[in-house]
mmCIF file of N, CA and C in Angstrom:
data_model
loop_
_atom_site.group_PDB
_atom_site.id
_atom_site.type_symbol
_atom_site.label_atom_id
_atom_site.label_comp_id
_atom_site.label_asym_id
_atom_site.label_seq_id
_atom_site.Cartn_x
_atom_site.Cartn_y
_atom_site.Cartn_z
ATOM 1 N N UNK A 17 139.852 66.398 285.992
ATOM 2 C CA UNK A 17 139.871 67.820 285.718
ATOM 3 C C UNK A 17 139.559 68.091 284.251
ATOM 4 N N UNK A 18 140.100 67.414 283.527
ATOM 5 C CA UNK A 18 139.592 67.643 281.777
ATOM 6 C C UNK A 18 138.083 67.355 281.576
ATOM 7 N N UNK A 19 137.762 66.616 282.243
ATOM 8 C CA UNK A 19 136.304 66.111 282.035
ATOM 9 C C UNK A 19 135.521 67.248 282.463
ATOM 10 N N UNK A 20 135.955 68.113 283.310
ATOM 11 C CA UNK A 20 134.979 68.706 283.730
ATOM 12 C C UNK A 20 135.036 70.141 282.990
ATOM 13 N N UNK A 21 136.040 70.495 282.569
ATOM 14 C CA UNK A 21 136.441 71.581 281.531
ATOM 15 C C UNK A 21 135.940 70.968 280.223
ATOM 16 N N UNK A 22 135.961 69.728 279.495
ATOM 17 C CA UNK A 22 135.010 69.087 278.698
ATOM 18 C C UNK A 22 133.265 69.409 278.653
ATOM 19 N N UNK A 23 133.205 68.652 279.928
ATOM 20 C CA UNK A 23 131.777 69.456 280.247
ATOM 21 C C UNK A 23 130.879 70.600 280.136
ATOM 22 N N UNK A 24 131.656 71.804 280.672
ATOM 23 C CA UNK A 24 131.468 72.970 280.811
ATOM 24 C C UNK A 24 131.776 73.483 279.305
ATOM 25 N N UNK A 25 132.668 73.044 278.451
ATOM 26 C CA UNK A 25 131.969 73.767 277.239
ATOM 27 C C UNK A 25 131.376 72.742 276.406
ATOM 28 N N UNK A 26 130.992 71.491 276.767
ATOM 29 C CA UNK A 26 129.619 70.848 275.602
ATOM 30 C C UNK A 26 128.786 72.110 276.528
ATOM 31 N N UNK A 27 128.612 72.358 277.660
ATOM 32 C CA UNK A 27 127.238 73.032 278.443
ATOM 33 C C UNK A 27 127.286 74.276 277.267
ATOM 34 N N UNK A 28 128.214 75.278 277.168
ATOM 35 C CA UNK A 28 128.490 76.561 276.685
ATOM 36 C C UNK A 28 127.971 76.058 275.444
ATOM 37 N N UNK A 29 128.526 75.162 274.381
ATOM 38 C CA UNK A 29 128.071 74.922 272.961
ATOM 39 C C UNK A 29 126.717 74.920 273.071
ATOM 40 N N UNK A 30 125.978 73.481 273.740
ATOM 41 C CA UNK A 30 124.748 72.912 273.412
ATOM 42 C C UNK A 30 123.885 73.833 274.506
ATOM 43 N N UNK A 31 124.253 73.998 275.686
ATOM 44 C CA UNK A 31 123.069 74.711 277.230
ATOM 45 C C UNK A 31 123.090 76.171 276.679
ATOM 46 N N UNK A 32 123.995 77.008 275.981
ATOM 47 C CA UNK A 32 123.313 78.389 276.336
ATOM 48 C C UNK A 32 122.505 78.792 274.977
ATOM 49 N N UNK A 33 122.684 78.117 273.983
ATOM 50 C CA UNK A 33 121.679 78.922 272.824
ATOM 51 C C UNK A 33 120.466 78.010 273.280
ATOM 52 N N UNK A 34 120.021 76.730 274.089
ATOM 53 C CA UNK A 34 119.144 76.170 274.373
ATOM 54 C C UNK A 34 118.847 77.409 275.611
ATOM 55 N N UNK A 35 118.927 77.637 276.847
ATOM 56 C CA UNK A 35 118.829 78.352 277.650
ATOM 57 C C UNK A 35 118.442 79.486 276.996
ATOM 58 N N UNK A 36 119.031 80.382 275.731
ATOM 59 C CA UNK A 36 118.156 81.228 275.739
ATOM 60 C C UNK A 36 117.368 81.426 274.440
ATOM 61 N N UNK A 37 117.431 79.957 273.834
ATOM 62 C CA UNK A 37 115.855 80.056 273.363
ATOM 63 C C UNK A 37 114.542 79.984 273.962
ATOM 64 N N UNK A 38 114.321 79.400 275.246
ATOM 65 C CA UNK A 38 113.602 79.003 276.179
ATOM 66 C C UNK A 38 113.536 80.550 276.406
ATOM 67 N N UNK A 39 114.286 81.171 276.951
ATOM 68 C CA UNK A 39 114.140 82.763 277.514
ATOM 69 C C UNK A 39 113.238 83.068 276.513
ATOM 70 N N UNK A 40 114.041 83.381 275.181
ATOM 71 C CA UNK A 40 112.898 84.126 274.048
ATOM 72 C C UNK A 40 111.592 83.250 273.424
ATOM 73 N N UNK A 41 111.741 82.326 273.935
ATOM 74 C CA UNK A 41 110.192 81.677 273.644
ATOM 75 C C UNK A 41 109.191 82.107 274.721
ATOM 76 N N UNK A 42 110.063 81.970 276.291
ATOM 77 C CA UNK A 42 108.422 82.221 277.312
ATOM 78 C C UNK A 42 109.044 83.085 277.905
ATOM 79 N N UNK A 43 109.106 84.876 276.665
ATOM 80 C CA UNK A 43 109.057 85.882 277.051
ATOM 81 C C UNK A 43 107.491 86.707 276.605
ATOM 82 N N UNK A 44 107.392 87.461 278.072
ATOM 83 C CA UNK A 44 106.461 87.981 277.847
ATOM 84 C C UNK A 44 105.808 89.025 276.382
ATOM 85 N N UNK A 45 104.488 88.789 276.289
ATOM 86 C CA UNK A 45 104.198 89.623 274.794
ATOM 87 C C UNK A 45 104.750 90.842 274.561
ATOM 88 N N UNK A 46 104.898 91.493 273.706
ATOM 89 C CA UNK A 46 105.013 93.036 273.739
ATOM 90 C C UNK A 46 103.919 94.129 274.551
ATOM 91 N N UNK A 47 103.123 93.628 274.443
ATOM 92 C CA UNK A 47 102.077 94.123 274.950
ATOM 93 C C UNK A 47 101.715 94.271 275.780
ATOM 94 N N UNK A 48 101.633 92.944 276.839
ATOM 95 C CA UNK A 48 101.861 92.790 278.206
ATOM 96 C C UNK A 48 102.777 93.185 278.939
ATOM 97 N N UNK A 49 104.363 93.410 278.082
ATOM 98 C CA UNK A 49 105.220 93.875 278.719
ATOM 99 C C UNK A 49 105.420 95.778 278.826
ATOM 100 N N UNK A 50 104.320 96.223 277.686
ATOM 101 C CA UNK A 50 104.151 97.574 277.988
ATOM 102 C C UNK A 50 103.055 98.211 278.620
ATOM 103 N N UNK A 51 102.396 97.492 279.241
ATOM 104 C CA UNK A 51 100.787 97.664 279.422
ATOM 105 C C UNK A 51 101.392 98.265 280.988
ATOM 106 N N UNK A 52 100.413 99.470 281.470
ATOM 107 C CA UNK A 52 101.045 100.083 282.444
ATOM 108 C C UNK A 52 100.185 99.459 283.786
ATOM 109 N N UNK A 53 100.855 99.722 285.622
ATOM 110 C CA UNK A 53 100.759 99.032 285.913
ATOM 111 C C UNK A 53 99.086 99.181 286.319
ATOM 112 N N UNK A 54 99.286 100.804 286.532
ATOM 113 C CA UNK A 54 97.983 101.266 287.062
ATOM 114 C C UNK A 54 96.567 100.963 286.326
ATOM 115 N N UNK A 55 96.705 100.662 285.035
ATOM 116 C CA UNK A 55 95.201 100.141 284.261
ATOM 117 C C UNK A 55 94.205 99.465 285.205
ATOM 118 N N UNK A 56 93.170 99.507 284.556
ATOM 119 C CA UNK A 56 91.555 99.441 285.182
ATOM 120 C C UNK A 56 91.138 100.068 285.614
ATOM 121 N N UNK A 57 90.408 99.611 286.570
ATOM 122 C CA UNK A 57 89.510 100.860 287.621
ATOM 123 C C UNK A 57 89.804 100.748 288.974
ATOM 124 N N UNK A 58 90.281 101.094 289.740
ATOM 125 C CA UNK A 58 90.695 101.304 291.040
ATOM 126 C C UNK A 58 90.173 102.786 291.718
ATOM 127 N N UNK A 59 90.276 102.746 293.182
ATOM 128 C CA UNK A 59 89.431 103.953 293.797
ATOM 129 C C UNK A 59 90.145 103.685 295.302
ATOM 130 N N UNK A 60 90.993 104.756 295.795
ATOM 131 C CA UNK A 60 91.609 104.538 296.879
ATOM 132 C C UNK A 60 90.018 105.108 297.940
ATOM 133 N N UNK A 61 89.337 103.809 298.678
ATOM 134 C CA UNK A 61 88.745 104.825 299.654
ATOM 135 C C UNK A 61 88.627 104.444 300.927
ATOM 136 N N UNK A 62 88.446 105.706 301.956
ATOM 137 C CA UNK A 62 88.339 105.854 302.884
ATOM 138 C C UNK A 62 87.394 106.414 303.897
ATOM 139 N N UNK A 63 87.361 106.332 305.808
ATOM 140 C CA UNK A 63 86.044 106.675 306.027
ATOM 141 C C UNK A 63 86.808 107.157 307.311
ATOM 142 N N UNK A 64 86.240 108.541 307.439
ATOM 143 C CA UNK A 64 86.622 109.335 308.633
ATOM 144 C C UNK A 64 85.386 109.327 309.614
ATOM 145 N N UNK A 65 85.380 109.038 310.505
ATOM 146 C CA UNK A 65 84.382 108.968 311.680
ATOM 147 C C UNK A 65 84.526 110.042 312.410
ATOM 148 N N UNK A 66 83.549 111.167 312.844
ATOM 149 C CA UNK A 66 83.736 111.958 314.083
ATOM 150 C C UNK A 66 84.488 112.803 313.619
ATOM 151 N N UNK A 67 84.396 114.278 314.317
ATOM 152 C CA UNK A 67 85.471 115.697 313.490
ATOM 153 C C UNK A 67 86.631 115.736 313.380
ATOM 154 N N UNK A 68 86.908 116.500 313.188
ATOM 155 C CA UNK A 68 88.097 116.732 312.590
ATOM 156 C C UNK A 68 89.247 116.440 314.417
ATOM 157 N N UNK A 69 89.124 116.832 314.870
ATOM 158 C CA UNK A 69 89.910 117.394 316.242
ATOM 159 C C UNK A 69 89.609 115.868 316.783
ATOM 160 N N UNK A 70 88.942 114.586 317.040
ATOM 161 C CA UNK A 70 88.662 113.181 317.222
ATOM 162 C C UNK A 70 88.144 112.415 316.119
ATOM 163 N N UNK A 71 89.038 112.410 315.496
ATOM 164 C CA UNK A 71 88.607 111.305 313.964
ATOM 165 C C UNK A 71 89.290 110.306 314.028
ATOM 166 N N UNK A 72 88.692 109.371 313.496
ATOM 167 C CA UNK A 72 89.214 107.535 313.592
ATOM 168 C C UNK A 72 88.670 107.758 311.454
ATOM 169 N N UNK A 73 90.199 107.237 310.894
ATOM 170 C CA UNK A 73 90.123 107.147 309.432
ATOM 171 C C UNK A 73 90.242 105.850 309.109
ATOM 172 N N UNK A 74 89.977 105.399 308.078
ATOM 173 C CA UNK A 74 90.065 103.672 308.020
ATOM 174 C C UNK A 74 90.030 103.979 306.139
ATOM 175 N N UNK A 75 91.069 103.562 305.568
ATOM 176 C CA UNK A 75 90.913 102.897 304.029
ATOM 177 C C UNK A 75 91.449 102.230 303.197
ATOM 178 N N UNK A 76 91.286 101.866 302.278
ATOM 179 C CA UNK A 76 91.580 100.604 301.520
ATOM 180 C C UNK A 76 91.523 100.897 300.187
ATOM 181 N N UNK A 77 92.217 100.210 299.514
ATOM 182 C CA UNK A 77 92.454 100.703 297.896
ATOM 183 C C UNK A 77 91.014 99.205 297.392
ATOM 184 N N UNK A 78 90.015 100.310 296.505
ATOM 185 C CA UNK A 78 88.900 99.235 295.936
ATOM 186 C C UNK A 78 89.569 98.796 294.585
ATOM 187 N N UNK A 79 90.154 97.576 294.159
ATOM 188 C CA UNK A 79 90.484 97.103 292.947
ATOM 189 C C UNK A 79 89.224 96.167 292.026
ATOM 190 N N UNK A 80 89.132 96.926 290.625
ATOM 191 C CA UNK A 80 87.556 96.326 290.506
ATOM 192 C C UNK A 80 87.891 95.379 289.024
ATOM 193 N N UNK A 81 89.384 94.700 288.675
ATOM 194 C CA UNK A 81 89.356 94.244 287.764
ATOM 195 C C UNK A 81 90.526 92.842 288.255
ATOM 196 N N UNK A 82 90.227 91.863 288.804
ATOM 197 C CA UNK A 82 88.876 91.481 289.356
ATOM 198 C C UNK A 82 88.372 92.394 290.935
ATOM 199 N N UNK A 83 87.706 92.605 291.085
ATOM 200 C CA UNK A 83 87.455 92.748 292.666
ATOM 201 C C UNK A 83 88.082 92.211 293.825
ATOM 202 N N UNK A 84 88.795 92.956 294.508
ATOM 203 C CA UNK A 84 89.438 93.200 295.848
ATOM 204 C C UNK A 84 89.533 94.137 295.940
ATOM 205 N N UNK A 85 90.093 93.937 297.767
ATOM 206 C CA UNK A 85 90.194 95.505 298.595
ATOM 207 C C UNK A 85 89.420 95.554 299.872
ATOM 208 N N UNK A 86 88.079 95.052 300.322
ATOM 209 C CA UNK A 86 87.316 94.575 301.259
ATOM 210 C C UNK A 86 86.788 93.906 301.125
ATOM 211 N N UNK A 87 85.701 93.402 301.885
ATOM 212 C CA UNK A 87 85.007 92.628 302.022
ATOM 213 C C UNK A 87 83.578 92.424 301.002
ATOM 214 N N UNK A 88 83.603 93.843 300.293
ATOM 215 C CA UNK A 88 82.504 93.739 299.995
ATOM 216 C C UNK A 88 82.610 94.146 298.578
ATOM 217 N N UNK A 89 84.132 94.227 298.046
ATOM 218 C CA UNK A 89 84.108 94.887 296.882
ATOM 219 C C UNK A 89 83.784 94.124 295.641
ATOM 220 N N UNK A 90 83.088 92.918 295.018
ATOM 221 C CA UNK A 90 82.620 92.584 294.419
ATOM 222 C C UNK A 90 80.991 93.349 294.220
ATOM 223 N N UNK A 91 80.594 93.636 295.166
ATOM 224 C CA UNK A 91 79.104 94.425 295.423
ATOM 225 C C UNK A 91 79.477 95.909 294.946
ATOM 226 N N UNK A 92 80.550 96.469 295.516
ATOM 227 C CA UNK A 92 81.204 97.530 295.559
ATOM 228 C C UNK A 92 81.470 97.898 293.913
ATOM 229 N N UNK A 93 82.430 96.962 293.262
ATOM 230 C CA UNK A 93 82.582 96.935 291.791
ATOM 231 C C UNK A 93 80.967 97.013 290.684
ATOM 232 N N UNK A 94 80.382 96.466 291.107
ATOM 233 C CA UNK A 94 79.633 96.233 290.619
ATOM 234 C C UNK A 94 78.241 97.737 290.369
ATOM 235 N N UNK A 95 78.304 98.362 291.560
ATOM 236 C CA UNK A 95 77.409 99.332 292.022
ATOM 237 C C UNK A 95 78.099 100.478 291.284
ATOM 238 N N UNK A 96 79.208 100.913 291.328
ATOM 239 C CA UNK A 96 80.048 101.245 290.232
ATOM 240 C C UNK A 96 80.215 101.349 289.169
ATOM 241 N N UNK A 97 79.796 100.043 288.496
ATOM 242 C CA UNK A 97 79.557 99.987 287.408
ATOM 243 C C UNK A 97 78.871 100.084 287.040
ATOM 244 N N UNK A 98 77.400 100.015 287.109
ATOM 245 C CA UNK A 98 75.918 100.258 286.631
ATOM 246 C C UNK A 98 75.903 101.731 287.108
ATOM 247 N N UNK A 99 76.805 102.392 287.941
ATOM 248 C CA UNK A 99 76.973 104.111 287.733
ATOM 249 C C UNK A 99 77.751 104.760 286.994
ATOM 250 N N UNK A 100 78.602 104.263 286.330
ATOM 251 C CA UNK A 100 79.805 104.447 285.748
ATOM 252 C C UNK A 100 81.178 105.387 286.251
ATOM 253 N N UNK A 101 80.905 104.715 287.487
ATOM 254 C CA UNK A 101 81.717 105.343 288.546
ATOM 255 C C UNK A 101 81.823 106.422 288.905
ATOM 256 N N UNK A 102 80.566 107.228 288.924
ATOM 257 C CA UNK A 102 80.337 107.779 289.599
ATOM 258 C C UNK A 102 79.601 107.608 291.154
ATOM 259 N N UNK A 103 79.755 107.957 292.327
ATOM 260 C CA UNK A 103 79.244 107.331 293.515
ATOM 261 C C UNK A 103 78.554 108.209 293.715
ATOM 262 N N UNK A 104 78.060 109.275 293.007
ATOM 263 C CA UNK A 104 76.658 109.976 293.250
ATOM 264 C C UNK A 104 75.838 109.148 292.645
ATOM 265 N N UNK A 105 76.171 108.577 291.576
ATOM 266 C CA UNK A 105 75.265 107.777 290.893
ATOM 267 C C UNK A 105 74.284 106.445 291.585
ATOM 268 N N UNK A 106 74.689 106.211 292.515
ATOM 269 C CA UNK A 106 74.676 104.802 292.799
ATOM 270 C C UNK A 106 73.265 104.864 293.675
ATOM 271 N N UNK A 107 72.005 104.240 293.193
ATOM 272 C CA UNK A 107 70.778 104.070 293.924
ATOM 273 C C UNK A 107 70.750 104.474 295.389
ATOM 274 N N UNK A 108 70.064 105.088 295.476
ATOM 275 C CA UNK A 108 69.937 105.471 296.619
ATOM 276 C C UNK A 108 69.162 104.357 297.428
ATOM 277 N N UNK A 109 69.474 103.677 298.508
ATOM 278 C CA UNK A 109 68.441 102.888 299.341
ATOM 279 C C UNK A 109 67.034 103.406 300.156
ATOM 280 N N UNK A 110 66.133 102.244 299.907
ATOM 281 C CA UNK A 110 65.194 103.500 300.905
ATOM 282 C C UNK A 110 65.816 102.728 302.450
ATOM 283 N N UNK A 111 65.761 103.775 303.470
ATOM 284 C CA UNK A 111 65.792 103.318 304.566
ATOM 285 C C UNK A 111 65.891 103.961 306.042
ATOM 286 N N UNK A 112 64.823 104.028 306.831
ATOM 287 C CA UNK A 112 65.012 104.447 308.316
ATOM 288 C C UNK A 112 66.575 104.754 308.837
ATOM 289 N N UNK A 113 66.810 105.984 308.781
ATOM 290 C CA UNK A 113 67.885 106.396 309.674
ATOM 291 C C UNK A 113 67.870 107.099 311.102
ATOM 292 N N UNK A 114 68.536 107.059 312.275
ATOM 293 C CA UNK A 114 67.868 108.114 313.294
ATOM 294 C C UNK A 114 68.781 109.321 312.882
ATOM 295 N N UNK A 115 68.165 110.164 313.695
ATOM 296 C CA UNK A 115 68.752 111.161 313.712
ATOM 297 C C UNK A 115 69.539 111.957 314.304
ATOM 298 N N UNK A 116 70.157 111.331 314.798
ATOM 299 C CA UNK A 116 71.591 111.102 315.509
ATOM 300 C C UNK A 116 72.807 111.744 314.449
ATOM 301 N N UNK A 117 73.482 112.516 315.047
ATOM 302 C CA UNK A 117 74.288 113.596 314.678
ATOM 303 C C UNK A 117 75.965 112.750 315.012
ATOM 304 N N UNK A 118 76.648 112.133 313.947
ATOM 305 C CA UNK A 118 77.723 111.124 314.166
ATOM 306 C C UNK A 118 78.183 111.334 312.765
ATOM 307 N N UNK A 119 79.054 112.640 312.336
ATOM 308 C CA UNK A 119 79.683 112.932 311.243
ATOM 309 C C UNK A 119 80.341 111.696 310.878
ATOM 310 N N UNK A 120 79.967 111.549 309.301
ATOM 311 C CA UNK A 120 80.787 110.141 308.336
ATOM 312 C C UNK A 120 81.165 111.114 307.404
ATOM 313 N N UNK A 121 82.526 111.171 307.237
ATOM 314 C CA UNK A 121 83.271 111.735 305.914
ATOM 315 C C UNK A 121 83.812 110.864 304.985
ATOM 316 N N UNK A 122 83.694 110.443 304.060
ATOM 317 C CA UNK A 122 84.050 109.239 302.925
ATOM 318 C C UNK A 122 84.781 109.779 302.015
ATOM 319 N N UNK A 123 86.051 109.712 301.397
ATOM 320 C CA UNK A 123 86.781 110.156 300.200
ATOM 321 C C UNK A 123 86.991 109.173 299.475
ATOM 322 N N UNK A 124 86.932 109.120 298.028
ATOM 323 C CA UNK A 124 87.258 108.213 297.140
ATOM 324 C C UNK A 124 88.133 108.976 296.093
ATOM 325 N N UNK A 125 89.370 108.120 295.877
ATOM 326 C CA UNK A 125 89.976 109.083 295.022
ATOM 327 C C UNK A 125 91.158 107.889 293.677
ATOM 328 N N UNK A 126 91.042 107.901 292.666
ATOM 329 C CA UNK A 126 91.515 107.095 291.604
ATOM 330 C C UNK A 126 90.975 107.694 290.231
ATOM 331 N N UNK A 127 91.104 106.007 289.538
ATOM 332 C CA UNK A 127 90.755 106.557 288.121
ATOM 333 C C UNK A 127 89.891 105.403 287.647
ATOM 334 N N UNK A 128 88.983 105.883 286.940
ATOM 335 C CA UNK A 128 87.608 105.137 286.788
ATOM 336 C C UNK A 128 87.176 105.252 285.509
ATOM 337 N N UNK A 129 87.716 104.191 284.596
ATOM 338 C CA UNK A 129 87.482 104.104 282.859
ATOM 339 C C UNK A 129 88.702 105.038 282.340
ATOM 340 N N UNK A 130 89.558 105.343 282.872
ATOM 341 C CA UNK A 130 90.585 106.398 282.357
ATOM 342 C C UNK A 130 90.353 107.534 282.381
ATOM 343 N N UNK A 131 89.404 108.308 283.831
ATOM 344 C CA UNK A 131 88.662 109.695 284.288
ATOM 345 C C UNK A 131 89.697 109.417 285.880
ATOM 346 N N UNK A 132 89.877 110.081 286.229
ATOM 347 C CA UNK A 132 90.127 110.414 287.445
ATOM 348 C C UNK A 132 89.446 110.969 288.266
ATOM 349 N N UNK A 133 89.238 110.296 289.529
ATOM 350 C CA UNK A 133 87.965 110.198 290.251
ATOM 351 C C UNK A 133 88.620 111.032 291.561
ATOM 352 N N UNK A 134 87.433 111.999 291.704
ATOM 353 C CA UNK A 134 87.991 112.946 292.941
ATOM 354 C C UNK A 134 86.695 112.879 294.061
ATOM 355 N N UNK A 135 85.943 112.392 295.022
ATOM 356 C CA UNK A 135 85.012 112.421 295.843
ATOM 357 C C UNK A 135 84.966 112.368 296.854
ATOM 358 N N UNK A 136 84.523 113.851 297.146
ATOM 359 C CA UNK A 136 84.445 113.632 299.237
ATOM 360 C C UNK A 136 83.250 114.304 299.606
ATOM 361 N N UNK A 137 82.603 113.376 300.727
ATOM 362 C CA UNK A 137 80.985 114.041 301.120
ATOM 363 C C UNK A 137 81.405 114.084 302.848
ATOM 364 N N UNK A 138 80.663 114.279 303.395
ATOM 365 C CA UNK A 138 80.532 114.169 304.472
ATOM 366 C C UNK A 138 78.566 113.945 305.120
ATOM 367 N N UNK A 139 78.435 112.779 305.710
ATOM 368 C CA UNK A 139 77.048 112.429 306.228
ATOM 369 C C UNK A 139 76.973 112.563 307.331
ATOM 370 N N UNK A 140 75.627 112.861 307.903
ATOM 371 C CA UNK A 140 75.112 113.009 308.790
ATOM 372 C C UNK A 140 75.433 111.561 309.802
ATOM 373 N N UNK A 141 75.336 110.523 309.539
ATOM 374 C CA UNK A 141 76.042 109.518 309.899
ATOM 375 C C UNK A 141 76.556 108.480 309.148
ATOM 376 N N UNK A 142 76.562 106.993 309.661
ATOM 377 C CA UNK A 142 77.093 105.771 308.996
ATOM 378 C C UNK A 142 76.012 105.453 308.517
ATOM 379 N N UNK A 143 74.410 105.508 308.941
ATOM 380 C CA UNK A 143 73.524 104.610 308.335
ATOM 381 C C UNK A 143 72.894 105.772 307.015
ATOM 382 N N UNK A 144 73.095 106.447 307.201
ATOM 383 C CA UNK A 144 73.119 107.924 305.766
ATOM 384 C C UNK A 144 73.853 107.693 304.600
ATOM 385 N N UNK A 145 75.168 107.575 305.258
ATOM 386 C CA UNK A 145 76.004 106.847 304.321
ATOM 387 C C UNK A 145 76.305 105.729 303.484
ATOM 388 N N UNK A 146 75.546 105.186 304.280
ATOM 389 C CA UNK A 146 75.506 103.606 303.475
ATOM 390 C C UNK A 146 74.232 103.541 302.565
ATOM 391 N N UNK A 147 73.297 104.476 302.684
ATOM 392 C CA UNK A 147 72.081 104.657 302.449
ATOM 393 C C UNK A 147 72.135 105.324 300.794
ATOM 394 N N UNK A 148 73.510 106.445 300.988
ATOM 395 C CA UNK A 148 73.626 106.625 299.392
ATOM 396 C C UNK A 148 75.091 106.385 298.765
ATOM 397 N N UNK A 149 75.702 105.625 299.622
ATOM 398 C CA UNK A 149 76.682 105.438 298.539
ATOM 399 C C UNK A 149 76.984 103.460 298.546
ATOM 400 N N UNK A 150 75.686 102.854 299.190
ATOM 401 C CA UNK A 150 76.188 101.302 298.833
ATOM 402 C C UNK A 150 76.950 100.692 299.453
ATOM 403 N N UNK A 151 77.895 99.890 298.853
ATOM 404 C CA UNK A 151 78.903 99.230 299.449
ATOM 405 C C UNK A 151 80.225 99.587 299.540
ATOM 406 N N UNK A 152 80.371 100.350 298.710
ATOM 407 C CA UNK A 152 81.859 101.256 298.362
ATOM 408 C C UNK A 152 82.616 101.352 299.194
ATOM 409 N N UNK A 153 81.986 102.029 300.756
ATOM 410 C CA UNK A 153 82.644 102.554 301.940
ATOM 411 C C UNK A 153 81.720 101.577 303.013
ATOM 412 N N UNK A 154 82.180 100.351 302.653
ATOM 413 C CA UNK A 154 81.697 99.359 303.322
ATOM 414 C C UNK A 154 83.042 98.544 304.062
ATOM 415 N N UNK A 155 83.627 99.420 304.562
ATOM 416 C CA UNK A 155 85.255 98.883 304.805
ATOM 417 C C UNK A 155 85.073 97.994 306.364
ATOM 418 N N UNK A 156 84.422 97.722 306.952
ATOM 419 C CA UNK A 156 83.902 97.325 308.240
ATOM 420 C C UNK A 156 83.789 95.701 308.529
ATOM 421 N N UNK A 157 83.389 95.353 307.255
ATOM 422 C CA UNK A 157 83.312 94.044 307.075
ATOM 423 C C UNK A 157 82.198 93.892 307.031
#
């Protein structure tokens, strides 16, 4: 029984100013520890199929520092960026669409360079859509 009350304060003398020098050595920077969580560029988006009264919605938060969120958001980040996040910006593709009447509503909504990003279109269809806004609302896989 003494030995172990022995023990327990060599631990208290020598283990706790060791224990929390270790704490204040691999504590995080100041910096890192104030840096908020939401920073970078992120864009919550989504894709409404069909009207309002039969709609199927599908979305995903695009994270572009590094890229995630779908499948395609490295393409996605990127198209983005050579627009400066704007998704009007983003090349338009050339490409054959029919003309087939299959409402695509797309919203994108975050903050993009420290702007807050508000965007909603609605297309004539999915292959319209993909036609001007890229990969962005490429949530499909």
């Amino acid at each position: 029984m003494t030995y172990i009350i022995k023990a327990t304060k060599t631990w208290l003398r020598r283990g706790l100013p060791a224990a929390a020098a270790l704490l204040i050595a691999g504590s995080v920077p100041a910096q890192a520890a104030h840096r908020p969580v939401d920073r970078g560029d992120w864009l919550y988006v989504s894709v409404t199929r069909g009207d309002s009264r039969s709609s199927d919605t599908r979305g995903t938060l695009l994270l572009c520092d590094p890229p995630r969120g779908h499948s395609r958001a490295s393409q996605a980040c990127a198209q983005l960026r050579a627009a400066g996040g704007d998704v009007r910006g983003i090349p338009h593709r050339t490409t054959f669409c029919s003309m087939i009447y299959a409402p695509v509503t797309v919203q994108a909504r975050g903050v993009w360079q420290g702007r807050a990003v508000d965007y909603t279109e609605t297309f004539a269809n999915a292959c319209v859509m993909r036609a001007r806004t890229g990969d962005v609302f490429a949530l499909d896989g």
